[in-house]
Rosetta silent file (secondary structure, phi, psi, omega in degrees, C-alpha in Angstrom):
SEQUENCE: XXXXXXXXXXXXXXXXXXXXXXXXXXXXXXXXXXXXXXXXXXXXXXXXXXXXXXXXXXXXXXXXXXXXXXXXXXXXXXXXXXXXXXXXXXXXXXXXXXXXXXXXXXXXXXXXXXXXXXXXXXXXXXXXXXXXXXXXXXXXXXXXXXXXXXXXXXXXXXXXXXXXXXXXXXXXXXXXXXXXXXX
SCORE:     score description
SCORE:     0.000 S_00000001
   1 L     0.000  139.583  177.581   85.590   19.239  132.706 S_00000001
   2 L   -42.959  166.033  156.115   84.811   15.156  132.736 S_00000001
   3 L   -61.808  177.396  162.706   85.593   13.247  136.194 S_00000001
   4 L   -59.872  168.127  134.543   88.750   11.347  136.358 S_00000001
   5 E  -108.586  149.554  126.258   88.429    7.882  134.772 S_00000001
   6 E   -55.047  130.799 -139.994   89.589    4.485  135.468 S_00000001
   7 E  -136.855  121.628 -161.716   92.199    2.952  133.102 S_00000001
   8 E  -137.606   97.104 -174.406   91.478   -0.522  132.765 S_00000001
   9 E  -130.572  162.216 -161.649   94.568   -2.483  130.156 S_00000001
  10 E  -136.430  125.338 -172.502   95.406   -5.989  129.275 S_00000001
  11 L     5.550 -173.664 -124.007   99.042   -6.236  127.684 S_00000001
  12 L   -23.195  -82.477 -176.942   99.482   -3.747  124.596 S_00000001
  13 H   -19.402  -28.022  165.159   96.608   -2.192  126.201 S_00000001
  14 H   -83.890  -49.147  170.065   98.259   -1.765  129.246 S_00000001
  15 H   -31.411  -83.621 -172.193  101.191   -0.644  127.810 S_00000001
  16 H   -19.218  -78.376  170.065   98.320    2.287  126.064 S_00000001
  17 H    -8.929 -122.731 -150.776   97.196    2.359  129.599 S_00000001
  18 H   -43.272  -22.309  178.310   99.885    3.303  131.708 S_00000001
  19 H   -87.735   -8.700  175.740  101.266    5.832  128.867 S_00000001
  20 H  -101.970  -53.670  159.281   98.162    7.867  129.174 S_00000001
  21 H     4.630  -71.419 -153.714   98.528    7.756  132.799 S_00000001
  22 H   -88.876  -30.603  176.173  101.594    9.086  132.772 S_00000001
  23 H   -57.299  -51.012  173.227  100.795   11.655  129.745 S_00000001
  24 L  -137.586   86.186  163.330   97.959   12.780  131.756 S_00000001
  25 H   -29.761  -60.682  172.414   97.719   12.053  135.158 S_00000001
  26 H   -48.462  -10.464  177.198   94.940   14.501  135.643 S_00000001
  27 H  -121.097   11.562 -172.084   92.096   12.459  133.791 S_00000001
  28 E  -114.386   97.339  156.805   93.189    9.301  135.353 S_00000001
  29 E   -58.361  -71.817  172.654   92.008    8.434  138.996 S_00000001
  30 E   -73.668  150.122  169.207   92.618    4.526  138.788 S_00000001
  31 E  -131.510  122.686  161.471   95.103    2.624  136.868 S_00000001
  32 E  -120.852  109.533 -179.890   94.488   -1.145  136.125 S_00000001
  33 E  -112.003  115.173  169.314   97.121   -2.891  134.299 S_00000001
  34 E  -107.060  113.894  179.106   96.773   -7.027  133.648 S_00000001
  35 L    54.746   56.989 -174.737  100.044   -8.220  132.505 S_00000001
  36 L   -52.900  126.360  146.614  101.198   -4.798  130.399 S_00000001
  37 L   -59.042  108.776  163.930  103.493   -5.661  127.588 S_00000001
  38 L   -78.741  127.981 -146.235  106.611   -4.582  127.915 S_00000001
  39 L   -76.545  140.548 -177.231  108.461   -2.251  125.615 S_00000001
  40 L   -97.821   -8.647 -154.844  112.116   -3.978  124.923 S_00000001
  41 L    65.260   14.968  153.107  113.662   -1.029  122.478 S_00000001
  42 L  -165.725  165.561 -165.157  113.721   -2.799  119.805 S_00000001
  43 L   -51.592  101.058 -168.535  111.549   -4.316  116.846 S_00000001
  44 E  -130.410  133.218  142.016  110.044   -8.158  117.763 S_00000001
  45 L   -64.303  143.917  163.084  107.830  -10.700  116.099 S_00000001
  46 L   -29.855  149.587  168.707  105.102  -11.505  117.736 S_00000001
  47 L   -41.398  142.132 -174.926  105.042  -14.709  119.811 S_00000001
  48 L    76.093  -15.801 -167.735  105.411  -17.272  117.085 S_00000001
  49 H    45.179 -166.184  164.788  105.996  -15.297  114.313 S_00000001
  50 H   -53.715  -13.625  171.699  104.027  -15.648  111.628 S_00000001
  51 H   -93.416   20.240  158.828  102.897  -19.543  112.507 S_00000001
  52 H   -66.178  -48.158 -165.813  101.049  -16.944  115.155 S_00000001
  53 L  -127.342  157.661  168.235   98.504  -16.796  112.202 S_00000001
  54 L   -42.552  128.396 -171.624   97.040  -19.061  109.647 S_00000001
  55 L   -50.277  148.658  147.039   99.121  -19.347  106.011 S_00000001
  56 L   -57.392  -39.607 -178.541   97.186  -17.073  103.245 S_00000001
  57 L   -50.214  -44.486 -177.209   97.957  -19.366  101.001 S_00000001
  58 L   -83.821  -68.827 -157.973   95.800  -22.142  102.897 S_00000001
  59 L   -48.796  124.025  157.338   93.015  -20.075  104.714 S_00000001
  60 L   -49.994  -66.395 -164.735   89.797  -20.510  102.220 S_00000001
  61 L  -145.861  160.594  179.104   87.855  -17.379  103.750 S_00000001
  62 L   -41.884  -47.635  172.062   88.022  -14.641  106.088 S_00000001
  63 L   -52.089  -16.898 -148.905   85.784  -17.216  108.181 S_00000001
  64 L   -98.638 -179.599 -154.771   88.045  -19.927  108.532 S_00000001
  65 L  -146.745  133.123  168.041   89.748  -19.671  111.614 S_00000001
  66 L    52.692  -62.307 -150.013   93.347  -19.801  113.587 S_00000001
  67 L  -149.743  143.421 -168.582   95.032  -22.786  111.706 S_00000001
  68 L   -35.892  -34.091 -168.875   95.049  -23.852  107.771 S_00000001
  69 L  -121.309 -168.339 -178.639   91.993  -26.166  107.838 S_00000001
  70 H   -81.528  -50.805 -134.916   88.513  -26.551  109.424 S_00000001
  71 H   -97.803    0.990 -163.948   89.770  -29.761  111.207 S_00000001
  72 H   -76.644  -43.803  177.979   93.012  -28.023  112.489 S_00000001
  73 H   -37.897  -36.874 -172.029   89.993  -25.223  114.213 S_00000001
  74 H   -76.739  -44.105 -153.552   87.970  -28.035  115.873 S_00000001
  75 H   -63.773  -47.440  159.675   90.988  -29.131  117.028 S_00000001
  76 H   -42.738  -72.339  173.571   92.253  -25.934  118.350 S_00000001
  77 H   -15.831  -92.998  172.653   88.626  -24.975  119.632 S_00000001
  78 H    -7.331  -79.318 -175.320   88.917  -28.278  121.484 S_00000001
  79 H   -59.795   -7.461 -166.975   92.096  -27.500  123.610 S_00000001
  80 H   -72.652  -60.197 -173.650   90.893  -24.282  124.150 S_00000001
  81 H   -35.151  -44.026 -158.505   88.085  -25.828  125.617 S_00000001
  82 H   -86.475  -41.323 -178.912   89.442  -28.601  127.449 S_00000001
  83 H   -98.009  -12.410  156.984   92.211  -26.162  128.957 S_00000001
  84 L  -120.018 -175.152 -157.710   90.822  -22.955  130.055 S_00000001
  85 L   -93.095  -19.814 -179.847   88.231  -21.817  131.780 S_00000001
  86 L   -40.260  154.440  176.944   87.070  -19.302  129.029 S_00000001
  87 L   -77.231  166.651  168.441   83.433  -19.184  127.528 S_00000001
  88 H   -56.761  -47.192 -150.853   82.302  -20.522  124.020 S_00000001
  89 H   -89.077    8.688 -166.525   81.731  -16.993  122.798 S_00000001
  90 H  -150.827  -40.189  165.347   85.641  -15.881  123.961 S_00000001
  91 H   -60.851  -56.499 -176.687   86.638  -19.058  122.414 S_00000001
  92 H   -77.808    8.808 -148.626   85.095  -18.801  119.125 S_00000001
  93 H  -117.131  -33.695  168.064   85.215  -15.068  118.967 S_00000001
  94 H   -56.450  -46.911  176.213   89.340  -15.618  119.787 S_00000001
  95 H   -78.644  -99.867 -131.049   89.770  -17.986  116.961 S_00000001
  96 H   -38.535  -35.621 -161.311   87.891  -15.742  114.319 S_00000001
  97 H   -67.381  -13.158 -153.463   90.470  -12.695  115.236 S_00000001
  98 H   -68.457  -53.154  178.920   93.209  -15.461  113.986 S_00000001
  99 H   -66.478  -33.665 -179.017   92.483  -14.466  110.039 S_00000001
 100 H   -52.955  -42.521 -153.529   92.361  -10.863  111.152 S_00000001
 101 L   -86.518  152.518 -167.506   95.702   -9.966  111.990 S_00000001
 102 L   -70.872  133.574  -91.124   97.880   -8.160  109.425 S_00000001
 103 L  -150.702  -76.075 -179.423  100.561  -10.839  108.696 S_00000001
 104 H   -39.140  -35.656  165.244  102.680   -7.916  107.483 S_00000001
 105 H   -87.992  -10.350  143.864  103.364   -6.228  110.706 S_00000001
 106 H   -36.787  -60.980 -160.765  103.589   -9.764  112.176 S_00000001
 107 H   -63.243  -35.884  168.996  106.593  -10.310  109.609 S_00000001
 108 H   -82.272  -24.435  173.211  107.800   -6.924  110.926 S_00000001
 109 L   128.016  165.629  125.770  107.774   -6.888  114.512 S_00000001
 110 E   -91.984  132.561  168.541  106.419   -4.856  117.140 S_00000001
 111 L  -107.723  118.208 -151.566  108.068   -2.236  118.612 S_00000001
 112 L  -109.002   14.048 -154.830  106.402   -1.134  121.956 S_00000001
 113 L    23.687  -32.195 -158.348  109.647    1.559  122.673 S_00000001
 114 L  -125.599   85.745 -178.942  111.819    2.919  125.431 S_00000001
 115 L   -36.549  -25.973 -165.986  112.996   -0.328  127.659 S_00000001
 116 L   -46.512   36.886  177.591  112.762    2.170  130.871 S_00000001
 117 H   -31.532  -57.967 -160.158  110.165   -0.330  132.175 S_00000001
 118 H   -87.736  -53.275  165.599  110.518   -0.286  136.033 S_00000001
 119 H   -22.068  -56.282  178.751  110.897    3.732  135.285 S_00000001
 120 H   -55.105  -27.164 -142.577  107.715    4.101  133.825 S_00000001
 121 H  -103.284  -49.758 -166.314  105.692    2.289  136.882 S_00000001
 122 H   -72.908  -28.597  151.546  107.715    4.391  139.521 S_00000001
 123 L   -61.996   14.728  171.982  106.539    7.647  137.862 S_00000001
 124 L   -75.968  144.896 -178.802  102.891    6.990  138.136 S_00000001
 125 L   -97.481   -7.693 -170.082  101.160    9.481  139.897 S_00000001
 126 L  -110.048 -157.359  125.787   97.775    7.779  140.476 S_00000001
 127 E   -43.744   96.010  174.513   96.821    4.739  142.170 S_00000001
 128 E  -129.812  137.739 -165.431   97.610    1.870  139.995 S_00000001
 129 E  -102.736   95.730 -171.511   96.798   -2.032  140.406 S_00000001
 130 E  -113.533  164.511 -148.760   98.942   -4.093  138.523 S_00000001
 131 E   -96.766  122.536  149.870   97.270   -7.803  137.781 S_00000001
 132 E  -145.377  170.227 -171.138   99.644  -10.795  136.908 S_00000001
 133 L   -97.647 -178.501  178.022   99.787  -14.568  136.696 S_00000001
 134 L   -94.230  -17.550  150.516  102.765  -15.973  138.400 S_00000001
 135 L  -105.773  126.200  158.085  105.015  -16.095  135.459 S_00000001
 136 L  -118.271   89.306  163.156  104.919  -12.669  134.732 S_00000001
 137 L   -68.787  -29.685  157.829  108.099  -12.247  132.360 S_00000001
 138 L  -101.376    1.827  167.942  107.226   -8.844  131.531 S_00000001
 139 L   -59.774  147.041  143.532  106.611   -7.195  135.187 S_00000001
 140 L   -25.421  143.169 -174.133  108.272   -4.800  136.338 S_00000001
 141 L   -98.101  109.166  171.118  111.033   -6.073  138.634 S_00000001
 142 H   -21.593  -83.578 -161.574  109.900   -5.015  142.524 S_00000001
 143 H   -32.961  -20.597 -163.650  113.168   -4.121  143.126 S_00000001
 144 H  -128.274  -18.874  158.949  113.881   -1.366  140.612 S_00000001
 145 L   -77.329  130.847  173.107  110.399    0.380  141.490 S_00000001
 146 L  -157.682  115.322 -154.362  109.660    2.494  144.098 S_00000001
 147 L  -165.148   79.628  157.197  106.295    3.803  143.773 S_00000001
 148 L   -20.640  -62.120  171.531  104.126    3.910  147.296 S_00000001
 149 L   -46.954   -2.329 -167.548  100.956    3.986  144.291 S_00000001
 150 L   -83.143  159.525  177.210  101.910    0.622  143.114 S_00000001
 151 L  -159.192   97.122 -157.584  100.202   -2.340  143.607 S_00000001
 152 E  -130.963  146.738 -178.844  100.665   -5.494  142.658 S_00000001
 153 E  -131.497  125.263 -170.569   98.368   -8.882  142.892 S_00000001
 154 E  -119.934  139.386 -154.761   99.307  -12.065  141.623 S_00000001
 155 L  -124.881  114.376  166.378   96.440  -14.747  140.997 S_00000001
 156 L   -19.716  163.994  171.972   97.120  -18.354  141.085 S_00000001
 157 L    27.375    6.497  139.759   96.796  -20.860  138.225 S_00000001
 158 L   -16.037  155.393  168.592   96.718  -17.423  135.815 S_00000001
 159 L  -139.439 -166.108  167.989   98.127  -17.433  132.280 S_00000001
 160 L   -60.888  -17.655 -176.705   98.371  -13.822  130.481 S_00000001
 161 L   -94.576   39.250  176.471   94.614  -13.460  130.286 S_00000001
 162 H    -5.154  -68.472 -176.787   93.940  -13.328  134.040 S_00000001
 163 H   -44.095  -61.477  138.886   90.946  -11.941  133.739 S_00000001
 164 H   -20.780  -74.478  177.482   89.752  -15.233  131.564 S_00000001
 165 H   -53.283  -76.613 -135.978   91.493  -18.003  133.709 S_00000001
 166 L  -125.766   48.318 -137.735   90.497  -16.558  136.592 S_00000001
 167 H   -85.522  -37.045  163.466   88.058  -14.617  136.381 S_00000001
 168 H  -108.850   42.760  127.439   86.724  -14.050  140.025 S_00000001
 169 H   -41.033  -67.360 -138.855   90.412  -14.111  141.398 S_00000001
 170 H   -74.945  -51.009 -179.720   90.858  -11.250  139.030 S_00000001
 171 H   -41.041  -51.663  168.568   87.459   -9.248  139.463 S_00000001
 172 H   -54.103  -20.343  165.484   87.685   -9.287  143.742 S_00000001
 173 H  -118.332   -8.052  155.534   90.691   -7.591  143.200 S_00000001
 174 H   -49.210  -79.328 -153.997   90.181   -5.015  140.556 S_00000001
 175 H   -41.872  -44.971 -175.870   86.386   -4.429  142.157 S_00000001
 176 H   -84.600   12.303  164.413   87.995   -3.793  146.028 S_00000001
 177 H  -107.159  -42.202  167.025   90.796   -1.448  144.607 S_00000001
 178 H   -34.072  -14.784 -172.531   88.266    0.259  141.964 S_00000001
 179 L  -105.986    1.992 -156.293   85.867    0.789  145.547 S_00000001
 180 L  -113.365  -45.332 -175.741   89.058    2.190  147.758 S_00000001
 181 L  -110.781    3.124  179.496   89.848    4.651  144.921 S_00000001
 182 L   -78.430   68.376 -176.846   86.669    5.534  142.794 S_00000001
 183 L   -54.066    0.000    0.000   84.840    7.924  145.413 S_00000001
């Protein structure tokens, strides 16, 4: 049988994350969650809605990027630029996904399921590290957990992409819990 793994998720991903954890404990050593989306019980657009994505109507080509025109893109690009810390290639590769996403399941919502939030985290069984900016709206509330495995680190001047703002905030503290429990 494989080793254990480390579980390494960044909101919906974390969410994934922490639910395989918990399905199976037994293939999970580590748990790393940065800013897990949190399930509400019921059906939500996306941040934004649909002005989340580009019109159809407007976008030329699959290429065109984030916002109806080329000059709305530069423009975007630009703030991206000017306000995080992020690379070219995580900038432009972030604006391409903009045309990607299915519109339709925008328009419907996501449903991430069960609110039983601060539940889920105190029934982990592993070691888990979770990652947040300082507004964190969807952590877990301290108060309502109680889970010895828990861990939580919160990294200055963060947004949701920790990892991205901040990147060796976030890495010094993944790397020294990944070396305390990865034997």
């Amino acid at each position: 049988m494989p080793r254990p793994v480390a579980l390494v998720g960044h909101s919906l991903g974390g969410l994934l994350a922490l639910r395989a954890a918990l399905a199976r404990p037994d293939t999970v050593a580590a748990l790393v969650l940065e800013d897990p989306a949190k399930p509400d019980g019921a059906p939500a657009p996306a941040d934004g809605g649909e002005a989340f994505v580009a019109d159809p109507e407007t976008v030329a080509s699959v290429e065109s990027s984030l916002i109806a025109t080329e000059r709305d893109r530069a423009a975007e690009l630009a703030r991206m630029r000017r306000e995080t810390p992020w690379s070219d290639a995580e900038i432009e590769a972030w604006a391409d996904s903009r045309p990607l996403v299915d519109r339709a399941y925008v328009r419907r919502g996501l449903f991430l399921g069960d609110p039983a939030w601060e539940q889920l985290f105190s029934a982990l069984v592993v070691p888990t590290l979770l990652v947040l900016p300082p507004q964190a709206p969807m952590a877990p509330r301290p108060e309502l957990v109680d889970n010895p495995l828990l861990r939580t680190v919160v990294v200055e001047g963060a947004g949701h992409c920790v990892r991205r703002d901040r990147p060796a905030q976030y890495h010094a503290a993944v790397d020294a819990f990944l070396a305390q429990h990865l034997r």
